XYZ file of C-alpha atoms in Angstrom:
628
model
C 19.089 -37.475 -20.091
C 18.708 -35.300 -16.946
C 16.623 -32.552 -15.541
C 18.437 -29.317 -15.471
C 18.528 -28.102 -11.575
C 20.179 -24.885 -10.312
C 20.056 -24.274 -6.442
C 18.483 -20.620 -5.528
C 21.351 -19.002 -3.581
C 18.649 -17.312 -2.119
C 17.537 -19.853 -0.693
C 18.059 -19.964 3.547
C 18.371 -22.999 6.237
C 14.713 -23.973 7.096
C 14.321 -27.608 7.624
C 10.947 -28.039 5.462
C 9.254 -26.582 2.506
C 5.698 -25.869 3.142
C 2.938 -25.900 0.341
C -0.282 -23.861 1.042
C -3.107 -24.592 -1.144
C -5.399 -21.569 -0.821
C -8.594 -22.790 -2.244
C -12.203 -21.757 -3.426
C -13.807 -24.722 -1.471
C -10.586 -26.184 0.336
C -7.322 -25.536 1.347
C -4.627 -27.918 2.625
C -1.117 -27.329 3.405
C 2.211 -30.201 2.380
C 5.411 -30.341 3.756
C 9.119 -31.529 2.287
C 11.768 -32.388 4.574
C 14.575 -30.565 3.039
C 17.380 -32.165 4.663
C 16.132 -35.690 4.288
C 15.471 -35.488 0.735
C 18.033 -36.156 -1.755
C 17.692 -35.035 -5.345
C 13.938 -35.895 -7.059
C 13.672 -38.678 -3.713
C 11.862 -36.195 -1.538
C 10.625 -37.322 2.272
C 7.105 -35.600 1.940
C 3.877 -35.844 3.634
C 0.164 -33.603 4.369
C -0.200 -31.884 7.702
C -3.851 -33.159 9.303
C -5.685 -29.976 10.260
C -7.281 -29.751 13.195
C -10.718 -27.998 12.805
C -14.528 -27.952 14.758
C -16.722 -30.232 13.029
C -19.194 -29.605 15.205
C -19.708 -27.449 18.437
C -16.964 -28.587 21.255
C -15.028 -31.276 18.500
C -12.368 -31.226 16.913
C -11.267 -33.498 14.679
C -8.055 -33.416 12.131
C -8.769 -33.774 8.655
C -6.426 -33.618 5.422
C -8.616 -30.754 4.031
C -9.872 -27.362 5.435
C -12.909 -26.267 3.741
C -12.510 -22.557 2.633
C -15.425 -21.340 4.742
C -15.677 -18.690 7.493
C -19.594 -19.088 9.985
C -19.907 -15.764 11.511
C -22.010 -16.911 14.147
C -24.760 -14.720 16.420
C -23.168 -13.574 19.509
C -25.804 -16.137 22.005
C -25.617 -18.380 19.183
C -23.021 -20.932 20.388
C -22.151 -21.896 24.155
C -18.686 -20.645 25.903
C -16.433 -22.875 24.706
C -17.740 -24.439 21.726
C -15.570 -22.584 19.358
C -12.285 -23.378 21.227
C -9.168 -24.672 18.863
C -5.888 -26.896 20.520
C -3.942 -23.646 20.130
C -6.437 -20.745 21.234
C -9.196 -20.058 23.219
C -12.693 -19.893 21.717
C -12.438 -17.300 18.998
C -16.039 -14.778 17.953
C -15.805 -17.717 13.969
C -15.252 -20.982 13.020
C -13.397 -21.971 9.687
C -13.324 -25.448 8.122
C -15.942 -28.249 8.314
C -18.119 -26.886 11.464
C -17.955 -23.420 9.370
C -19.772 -25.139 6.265
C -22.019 -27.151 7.910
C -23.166 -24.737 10.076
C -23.792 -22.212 6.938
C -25.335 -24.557 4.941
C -28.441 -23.919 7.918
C -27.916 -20.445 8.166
C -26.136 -19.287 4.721
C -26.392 -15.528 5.835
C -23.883 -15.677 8.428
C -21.242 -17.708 5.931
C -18.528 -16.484 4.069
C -17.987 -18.649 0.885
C -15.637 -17.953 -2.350
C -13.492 -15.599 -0.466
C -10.752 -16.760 -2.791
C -12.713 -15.490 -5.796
C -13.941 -11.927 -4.295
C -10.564 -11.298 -3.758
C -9.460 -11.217 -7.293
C -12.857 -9.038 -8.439
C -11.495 -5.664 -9.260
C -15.158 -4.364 -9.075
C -15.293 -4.487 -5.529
C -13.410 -2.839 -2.359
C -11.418 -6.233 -1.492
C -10.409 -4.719 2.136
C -13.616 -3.373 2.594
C -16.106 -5.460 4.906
C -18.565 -6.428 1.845
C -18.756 -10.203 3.071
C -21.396 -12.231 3.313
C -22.394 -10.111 0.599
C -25.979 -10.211 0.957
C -26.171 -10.439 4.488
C -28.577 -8.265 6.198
C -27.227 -5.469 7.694
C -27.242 -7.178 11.787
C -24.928 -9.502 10.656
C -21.280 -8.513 10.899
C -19.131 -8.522 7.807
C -15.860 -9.084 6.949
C -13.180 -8.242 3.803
C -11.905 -10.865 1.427
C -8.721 -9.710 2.333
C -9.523 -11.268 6.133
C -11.477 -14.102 5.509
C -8.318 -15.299 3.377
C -5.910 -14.256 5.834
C -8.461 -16.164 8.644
C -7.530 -19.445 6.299
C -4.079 -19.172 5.862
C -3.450 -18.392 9.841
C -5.876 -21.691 11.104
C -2.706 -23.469 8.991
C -0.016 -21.526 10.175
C -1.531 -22.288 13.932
C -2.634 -25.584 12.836
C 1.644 -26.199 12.019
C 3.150 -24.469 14.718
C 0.866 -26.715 17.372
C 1.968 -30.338 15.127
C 5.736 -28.728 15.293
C 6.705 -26.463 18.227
C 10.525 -27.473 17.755
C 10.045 -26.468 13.440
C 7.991 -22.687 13.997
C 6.324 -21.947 10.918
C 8.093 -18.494 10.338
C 11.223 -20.157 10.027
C 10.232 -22.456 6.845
C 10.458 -21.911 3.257
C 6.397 -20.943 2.516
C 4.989 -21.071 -1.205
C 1.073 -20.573 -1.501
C -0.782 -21.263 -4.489
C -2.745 -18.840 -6.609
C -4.901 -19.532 -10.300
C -2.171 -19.203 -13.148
C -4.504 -16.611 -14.487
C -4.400 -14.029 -11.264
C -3.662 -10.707 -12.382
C -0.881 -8.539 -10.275
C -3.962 -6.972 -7.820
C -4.882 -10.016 -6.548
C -1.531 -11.947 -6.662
C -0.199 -8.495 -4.086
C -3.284 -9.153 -2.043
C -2.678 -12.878 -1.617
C 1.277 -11.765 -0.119
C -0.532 -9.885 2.328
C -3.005 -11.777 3.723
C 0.052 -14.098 4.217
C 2.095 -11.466 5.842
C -1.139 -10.957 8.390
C -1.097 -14.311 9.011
C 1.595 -14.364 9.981
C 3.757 -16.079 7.584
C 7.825 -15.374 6.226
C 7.808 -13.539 2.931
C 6.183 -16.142 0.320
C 6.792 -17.440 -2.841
C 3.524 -17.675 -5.114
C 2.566 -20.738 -7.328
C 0.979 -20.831 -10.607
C -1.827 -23.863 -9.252
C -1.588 -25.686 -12.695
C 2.516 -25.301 -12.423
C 1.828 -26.660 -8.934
C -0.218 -29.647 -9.753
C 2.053 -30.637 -12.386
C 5.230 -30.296 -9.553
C 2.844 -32.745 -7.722
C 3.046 -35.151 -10.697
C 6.429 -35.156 -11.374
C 6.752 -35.817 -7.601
C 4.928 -38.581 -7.482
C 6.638 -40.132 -10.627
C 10.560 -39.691 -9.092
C 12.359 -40.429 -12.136
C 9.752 -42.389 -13.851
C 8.670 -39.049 -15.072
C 11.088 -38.581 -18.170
C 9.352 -42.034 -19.357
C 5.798 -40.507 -19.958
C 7.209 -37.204 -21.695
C 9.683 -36.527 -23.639
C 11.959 -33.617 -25.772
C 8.989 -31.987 -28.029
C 5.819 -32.670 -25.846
C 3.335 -29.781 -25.220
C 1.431 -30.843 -22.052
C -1.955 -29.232 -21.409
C -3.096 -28.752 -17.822
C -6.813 -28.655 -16.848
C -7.334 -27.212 -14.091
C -11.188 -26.866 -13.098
C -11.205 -26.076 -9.511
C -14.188 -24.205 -6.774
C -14.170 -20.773 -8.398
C -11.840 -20.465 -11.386
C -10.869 -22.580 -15.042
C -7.016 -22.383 -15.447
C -5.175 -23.548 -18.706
C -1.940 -23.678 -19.203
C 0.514 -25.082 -21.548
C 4.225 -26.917 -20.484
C 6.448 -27.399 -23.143
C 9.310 -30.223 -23.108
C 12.760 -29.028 -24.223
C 16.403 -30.906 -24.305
C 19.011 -27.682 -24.061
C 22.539 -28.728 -23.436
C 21.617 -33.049 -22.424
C 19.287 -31.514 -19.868
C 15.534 -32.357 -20.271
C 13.750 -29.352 -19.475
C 9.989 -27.759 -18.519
C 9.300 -24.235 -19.869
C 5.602 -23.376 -19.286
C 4.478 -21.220 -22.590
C 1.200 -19.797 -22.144
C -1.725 -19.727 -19.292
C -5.356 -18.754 -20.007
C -7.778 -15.820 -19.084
C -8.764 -15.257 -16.209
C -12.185 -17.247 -16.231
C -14.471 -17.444 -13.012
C -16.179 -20.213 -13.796
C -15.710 -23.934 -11.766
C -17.345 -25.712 -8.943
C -19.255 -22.820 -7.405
C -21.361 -22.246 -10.860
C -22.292 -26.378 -10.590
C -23.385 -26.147 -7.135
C -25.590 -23.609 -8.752
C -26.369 -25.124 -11.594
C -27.791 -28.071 -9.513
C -29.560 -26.224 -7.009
C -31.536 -24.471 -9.718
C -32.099 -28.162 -10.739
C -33.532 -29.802 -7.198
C -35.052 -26.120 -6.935
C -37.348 -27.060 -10.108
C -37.964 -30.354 -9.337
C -39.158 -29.438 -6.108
C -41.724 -26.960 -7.929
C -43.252 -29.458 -9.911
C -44.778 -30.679 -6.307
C -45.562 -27.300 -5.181
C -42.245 -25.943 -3.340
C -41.192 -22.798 -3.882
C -37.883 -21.355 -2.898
C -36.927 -17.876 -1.719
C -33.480 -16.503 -2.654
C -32.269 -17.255 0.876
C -33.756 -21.288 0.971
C -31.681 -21.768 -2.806
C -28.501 -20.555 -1.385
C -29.355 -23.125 1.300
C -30.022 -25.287 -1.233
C -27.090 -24.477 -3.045
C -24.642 -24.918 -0.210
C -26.172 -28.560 0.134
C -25.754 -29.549 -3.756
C -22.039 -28.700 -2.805
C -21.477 -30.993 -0.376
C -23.258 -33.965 -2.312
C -22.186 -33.076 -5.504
C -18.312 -33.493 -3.755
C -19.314 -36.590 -2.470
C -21.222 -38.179 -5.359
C -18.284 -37.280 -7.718
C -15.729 -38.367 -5.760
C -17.874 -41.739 -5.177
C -20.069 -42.440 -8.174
C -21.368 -45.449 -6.787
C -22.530 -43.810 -3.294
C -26.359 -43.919 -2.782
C -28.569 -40.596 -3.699
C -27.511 -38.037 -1.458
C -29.974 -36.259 0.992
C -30.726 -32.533 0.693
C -32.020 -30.827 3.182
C -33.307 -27.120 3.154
C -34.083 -24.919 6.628
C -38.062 -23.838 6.126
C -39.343 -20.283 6.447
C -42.422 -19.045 7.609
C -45.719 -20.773 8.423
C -47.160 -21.718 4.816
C -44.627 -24.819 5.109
C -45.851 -27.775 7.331
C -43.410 -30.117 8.375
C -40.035 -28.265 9.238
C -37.512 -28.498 6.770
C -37.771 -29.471 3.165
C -36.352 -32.729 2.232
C -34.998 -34.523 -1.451
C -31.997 -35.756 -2.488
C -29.519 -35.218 -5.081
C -28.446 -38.327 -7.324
C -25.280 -39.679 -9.046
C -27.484 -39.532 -12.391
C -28.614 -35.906 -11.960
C -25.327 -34.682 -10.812
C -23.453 -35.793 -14.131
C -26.176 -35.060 -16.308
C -25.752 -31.709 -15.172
C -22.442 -30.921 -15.212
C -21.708 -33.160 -18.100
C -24.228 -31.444 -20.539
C -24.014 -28.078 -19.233
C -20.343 -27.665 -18.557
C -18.713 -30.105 -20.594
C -20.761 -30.410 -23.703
C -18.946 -31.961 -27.130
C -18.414 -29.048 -29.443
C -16.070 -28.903 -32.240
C -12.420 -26.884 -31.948
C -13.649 -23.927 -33.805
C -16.273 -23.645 -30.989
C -16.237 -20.325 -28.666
C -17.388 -19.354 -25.275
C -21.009 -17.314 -26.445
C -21.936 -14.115 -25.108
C -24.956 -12.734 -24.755
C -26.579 -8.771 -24.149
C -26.505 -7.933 -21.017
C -28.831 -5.621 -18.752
C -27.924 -2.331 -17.683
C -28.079 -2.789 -14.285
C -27.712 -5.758 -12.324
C -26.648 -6.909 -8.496
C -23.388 -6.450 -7.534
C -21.575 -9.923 -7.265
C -19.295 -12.560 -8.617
C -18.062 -11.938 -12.170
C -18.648 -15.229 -13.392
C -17.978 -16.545 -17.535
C -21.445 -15.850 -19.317
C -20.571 -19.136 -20.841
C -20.578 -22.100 -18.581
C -19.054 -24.211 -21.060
C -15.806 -25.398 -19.773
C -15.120 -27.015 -23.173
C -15.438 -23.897 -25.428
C -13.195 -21.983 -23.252
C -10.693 -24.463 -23.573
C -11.084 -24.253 -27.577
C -10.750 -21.155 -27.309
C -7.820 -21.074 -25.600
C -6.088 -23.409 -27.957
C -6.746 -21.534 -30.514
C -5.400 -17.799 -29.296
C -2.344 -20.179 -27.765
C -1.715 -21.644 -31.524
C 1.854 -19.840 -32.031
C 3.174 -20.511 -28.146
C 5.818 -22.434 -29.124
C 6.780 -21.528 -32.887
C 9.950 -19.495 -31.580
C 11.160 -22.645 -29.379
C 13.989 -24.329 -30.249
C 13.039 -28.047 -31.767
C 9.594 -26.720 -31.666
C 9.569 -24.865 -35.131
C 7.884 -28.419 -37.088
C 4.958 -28.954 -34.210
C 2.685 -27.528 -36.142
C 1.607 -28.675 -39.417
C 0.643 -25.989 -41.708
C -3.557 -25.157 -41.629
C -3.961 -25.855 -37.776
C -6.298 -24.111 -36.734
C -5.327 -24.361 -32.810
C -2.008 -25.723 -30.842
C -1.827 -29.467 -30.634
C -1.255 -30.772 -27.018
C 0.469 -33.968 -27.301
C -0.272 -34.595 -23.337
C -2.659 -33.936 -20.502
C -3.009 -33.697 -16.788
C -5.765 -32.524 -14.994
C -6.441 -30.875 -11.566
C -8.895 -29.795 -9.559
C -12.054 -32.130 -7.456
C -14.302 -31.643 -10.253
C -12.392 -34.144 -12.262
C -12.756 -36.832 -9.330
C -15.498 -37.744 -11.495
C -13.947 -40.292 -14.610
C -17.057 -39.477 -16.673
C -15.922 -35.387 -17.310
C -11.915 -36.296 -17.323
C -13.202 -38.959 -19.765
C -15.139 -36.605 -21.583
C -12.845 -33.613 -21.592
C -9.563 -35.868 -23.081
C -12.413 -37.608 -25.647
C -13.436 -33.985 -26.836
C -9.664 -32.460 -27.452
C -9.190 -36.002 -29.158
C -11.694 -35.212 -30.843
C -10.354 -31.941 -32.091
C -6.863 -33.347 -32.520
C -7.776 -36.165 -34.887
C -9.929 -33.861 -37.396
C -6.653 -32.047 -37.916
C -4.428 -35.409 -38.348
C -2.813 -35.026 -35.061
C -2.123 -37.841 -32.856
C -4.592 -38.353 -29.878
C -3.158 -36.969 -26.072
C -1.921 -39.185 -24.084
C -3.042 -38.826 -19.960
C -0.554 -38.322 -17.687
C -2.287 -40.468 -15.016
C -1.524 -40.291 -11.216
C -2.776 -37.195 -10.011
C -3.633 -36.621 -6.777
C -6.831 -33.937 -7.600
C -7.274 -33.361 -3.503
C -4.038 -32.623 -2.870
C -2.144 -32.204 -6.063
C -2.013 -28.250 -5.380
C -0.148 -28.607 -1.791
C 1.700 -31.330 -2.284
C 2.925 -29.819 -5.859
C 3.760 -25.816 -3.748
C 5.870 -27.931 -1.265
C 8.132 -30.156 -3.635
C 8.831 -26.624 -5.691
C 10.543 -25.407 -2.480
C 12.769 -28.795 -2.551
C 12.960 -27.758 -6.262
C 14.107 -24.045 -5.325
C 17.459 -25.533 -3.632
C 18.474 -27.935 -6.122
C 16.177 -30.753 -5.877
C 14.110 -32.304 -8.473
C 13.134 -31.043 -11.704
C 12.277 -27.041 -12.378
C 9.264 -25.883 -14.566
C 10.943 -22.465 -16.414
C 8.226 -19.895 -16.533
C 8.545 -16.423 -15.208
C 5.382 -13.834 -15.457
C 2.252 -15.431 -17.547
C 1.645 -12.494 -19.424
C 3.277 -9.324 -21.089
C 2.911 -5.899 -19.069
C 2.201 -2.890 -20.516
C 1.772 0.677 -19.419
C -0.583 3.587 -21.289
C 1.367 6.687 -22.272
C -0.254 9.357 -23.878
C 0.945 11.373 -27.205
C 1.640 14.733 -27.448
C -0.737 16.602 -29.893
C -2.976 19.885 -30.197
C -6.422 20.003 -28.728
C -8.493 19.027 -31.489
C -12.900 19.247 -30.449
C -13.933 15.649 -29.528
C -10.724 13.728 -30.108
C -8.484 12.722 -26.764
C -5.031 12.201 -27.685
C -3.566 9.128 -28.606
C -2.457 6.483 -26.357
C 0.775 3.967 -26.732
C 0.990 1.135 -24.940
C 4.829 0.251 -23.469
C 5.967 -2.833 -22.553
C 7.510 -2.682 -19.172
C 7.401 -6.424 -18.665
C 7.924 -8.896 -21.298
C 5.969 -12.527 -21.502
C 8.158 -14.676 -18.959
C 10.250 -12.279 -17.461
C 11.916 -14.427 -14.925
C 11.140 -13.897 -10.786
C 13.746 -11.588 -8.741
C 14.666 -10.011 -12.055
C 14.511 -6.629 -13.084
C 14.060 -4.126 -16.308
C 15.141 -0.637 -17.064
C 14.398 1.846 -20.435
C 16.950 3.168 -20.296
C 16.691 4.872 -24.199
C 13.416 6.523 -23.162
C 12.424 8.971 -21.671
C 8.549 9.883 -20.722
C 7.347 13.225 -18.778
C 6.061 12.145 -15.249
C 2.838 14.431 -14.170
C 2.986 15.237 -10.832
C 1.093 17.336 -8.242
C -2.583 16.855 -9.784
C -4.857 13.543 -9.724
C -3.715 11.837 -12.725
C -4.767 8.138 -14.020
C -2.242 5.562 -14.899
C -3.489 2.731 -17.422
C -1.891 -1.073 -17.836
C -2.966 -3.615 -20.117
C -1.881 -7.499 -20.251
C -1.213 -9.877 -23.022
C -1.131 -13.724 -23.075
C -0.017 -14.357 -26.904
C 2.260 -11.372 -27.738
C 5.751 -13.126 -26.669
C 7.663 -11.471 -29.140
C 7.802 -7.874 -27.328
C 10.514 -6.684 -25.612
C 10.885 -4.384 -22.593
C 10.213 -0.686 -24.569
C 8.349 -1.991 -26.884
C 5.700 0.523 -28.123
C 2.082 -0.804 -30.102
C 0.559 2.234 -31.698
C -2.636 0.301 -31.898
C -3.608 -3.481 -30.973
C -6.949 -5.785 -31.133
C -8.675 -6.867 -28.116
C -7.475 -10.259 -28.393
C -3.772 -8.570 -28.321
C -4.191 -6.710 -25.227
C -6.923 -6.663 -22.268
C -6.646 -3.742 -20.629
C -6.891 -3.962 -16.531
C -8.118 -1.969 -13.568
C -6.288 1.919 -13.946
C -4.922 3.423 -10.772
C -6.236 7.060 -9.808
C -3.004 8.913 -8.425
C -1.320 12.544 -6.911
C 2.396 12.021 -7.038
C 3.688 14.259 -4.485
C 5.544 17.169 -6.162
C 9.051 17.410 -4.214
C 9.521 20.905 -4.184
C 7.916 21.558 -8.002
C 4.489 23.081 -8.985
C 1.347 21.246 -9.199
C 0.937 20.307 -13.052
C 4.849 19.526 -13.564
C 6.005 17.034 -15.914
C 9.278 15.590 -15.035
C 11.640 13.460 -17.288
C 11.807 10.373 -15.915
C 13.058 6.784 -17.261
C 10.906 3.659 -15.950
C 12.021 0.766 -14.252
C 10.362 -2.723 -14.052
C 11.370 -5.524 -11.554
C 9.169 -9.034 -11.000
C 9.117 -9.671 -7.121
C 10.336 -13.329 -5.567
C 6.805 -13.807 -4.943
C 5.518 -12.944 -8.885
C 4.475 -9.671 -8.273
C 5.123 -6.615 -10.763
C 6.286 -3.818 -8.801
C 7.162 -0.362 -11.125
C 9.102 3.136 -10.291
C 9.350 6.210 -12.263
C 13.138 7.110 -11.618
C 13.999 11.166 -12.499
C 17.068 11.746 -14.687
C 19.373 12.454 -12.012
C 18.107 9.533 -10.352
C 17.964 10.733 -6.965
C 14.006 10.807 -6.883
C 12.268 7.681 -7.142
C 8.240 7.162 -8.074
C 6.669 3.867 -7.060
C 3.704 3.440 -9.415
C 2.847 0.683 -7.578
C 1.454 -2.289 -10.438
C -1.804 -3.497 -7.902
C -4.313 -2.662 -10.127
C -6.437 -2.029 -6.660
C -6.931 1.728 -6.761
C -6.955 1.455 -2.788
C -3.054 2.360 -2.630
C -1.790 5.934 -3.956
C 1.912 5.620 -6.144
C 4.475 7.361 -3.981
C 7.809 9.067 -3.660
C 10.600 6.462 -2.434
């Protein structure tokens, strides 16, 4: 057998591919030589990125650690913040950035990644640190990313004046489970960095791209025709699932990823503080107390050993150090350390614990106010999200064909057949170990046959690596993962009834983007017609779903569960009138079309089709729908 490949005529002259890996706690950027790769043989390799590591160095490092030190204006000498390609600059990013913050955690942007997929929050307003006091200067998520992906770009264009980073193919990486807001958002902060138009990348597709890389054509001997692979993906700030399933159509062994999980905010950033609420109480029982601003210290320190104690289980206990504050505490700073022992015990029990299949994430009451911040899962158990997941995902691939048998009659969730897992937490053998032992677990009290690892992952730099073979992919190389959008689109429309005291009238909810709907592709109604308000602020509502596959573009649900649909953030609008009176409702027909880069992009288009609508599918409530 071989892989199916189809070159994008899209698709220009750039000599490489470049993969960005925009991460929580890291990013990291691969390249492909295009012309010197042949087929799945690809000529490959990880750009070092320069970056301060401490006042007046710079070193070059495989990694750039997703952090942004605003420092204090007399703070740092003239000089000190000076990069190969610029002069000094008012920030630092990467390794000097985090260790400066973990001293002074006021002045440090962290998770930027993850407050720029909270809806909640203005994610071009200047809201970060976000409890920095009000002398410090703040910045957006929207700019702290952008400040990432430009140190790369800069970080390229100095390793390869003769190659210019605009002139590449670009993908970046984004969690499978992103929803259109922050997938637009992402394309932007590229386009201020400077960056050609990208393509994004699911980050489990990615890592698997990265696998199938690093296997050449070994790969087709570890899967074959009727496998349903599971990726794990447990990076900084988010849990991804997502299921790949393995067809044969035509002598061609394909990849056609079915399904991808919620969105859950829930990874490495919730064990930092899961372990810095555990040094904070064993530093109680000897009379230390923390303030809020010493345990984010204190958090930002568990990071950095926790990264290094998983990634070595055998390294020595790891020193923490915390900045004192005020004169009750004698001796300068406060001083433990963190061990291997502690360090798995927590994450192991708390994150990973061994629950059954029918297990589910728990929720609890919650208060009626609380301080704005992260969305995290109320449930830190990575485990009974991924039950839960299996089960909702238990018809993905019923309507495949060769896929109809899979599933034996009384299962109670889809049966993986193998695994591959991503992200740094799984550096550690002891959770990867655990994880695959648990769904075994699961499989085997249904009769299934235990999954099999697909071993070889790179977890560092999987992600990058995985972004820059897909561009090789795009033009022909290698071995294509069929996918398309991870969820179905839907729109509210509202029926037409009498005013009846205390009822609103009911909604529908359209599909205007069906469960895969391919990149670059487009979708019209063109049997119905709706009545487009215009002239008067007016909300427009959009739900997602990740298990109804069977609807079609026009398809209308009268009424659906809240495991069907999940409805997302509404956009507040005044469509210009063009020439009518405020209150107007104009026929119009809609028109769907899935961007190169995975964004959903809608337009209202009149009957005579010469006025246009863009109801703009960002979920952000920051840009008004307009007339084109």
């Amino acid at each position: 057998m071989k892989a199916a490949n189809k070159a994008d005529p899209k698709a220009g002259p750039a000599h490489y591919a470049i993969g960005i890996d925009l991460g929580t706690t890291h990013s990291a950027l691969a390249w492909v030589d295009i012309p010197a790769s042949d087929g799945e043989t690809t000529v490959h390799g990880v750009l070092p990125v320069p970056q301060l590591t401490d006042p007046g160095v710079v070193e070059s490092r495989p990694l750039l650690p997703s952090f942004l030190y605003l420092p204090h204006a007399d703070e740092l000498a003239a000089g000190e913040l000076a990069l190969p390609w610029a002069d000094a600059g008012r920030d630092a990013v990467g390794e000097l950035a985090r260790r400066r913050g973990a001293a002074t955690p006021i002045r440090l942007v962290a998770s930027a990644k993850s407050w720029l997929c909270h809806p909640g929050v203005d994610r071009r307003g200047a809201i970060l640190p976000h409890d920095a006091p009000p002398e410090v200067a703040r910045v957006s998520p929207l700019a702290a990313s952008t400040r990432y992906l430009q140190h790369l770009r800069q970080a390229w264009d100095q390793a390869h004046p003769k190659a210019p980073f605009a002139e590449q193919d670009v993908t970046v990486t984004i969690p499978a489970s992103f929803d259109p807001a922050a997938r637009e958002l992402t394309v932007e902060a590229a386009h201020a960095a400077g960056y050609p138009a990208p393509t994004l990348l699911e980050e489990p597709q990615s890592a698997l791209y990265s696998w199938l890389q690093g296997c050449g054509k070994q790969w087709r001997k570890q899967v074959r025709t009727g496998d349903i692979l599971l990726v794990v993906d447990v990076g900084g700030g988010t849990s991804d699932f997502s299921l790949i399933a393995v067809q044969e159509r035509e002598g061609n062994l394909e990849l056609h990823r079915v399904a991808v999980g919620e969105h859950i905010l829930l990874g490495g950033d919730n064990m930092d503080l899961a372990l810095a609420h555990g040094v904070a109480r064993k530093l109680a029982t000897t009379g230390t107390t923390l303030d809020a601003w010493q345990l984010r210290a204190l958090t930002l320190a568990c990071r950095a050993a926790k990264e290094k104690l998983l990634a070595e289980p055998d390294a020595p206990a790891q020193p923490i150090v915390v900045p004192s504050r005020g004169s009750k505490l004698i001796g300068g700073s406060i001083r433990t350390e963190l061990t291997a022992a502690e360090v798995t015990a927590t994450i192991l029990d708390g994150f990973f614990p061994a629950v059954d299949a029918a297990a589910r994430p728990q929720t609890r009451v919650r208060a009626g106010l609380a301080q704005l911040g992260l969305p995290y899962a109320q449930d830190a158990a990575v485990t009974r999200h991924l039950a839960a997941f299996l089960g909702r995902q238990l018809g993905a691939v019923s309507e495949l064909p060769g896929f109809a048998d899979r599933m034996p009659a009384g299962a109670s969730f889809i049966h993986p057949t193998a695994v591959l897992f991503n992200g740094g937490v799984f550096k550690s053998p002891v959770l990867a170990q655990r994880t695959l032992a648990t769904l075994n677990q699961w499989l085997g009290s249904e009769g299934a046959p235990p999954a099999r690892l697909l071993a070889g992952a790179d977890l560092d730099l999987a992600v990058a690596r995985g972004a820059a073979y897909y561009g090789h992919v795009k033009r022909g190389g290698g071995v294509r993962i069929r996918g398309g959008t991870a969820f179905a689109y839907y729109v509210a429309v509202e029926s037409t009834m009498p005013a009846v005291p205390g009822f609103d009238p009911p909604m529908q909810a359209l599909c205007v983007a069906p469960f895969g709907m391919e990149e670059g592709t487009e979708a019209e109604l063109p049997a119905l017609e709706l009545g487009l308000r215009v002239g008067e602020q007016v909300d427009f509502r959009f739900f997602a779903s990740s298990v109804r596959r069977q609807d079609q573009v026009g398809t209308q649900l009268e009424a659906w569960s809240a495991e069907e649909l999940q409805e997302l953030e509404s956009i507040s609008a005044n469509l210009p009138t063009e020439g009518r009176s405020p209150g107007d409702i104009v026929p119009v027909r809609l028109h769907a079309r899935v961007s190169e880069a995975g964004t959903l992009q809608i337009e209202a288009v009149s009957r005579g089709g010469s006025e246009r609508w863009k109801v703009e599918f960002d979920m952000r409530g920051e840009r008004q729908p307009e007339a084109a």
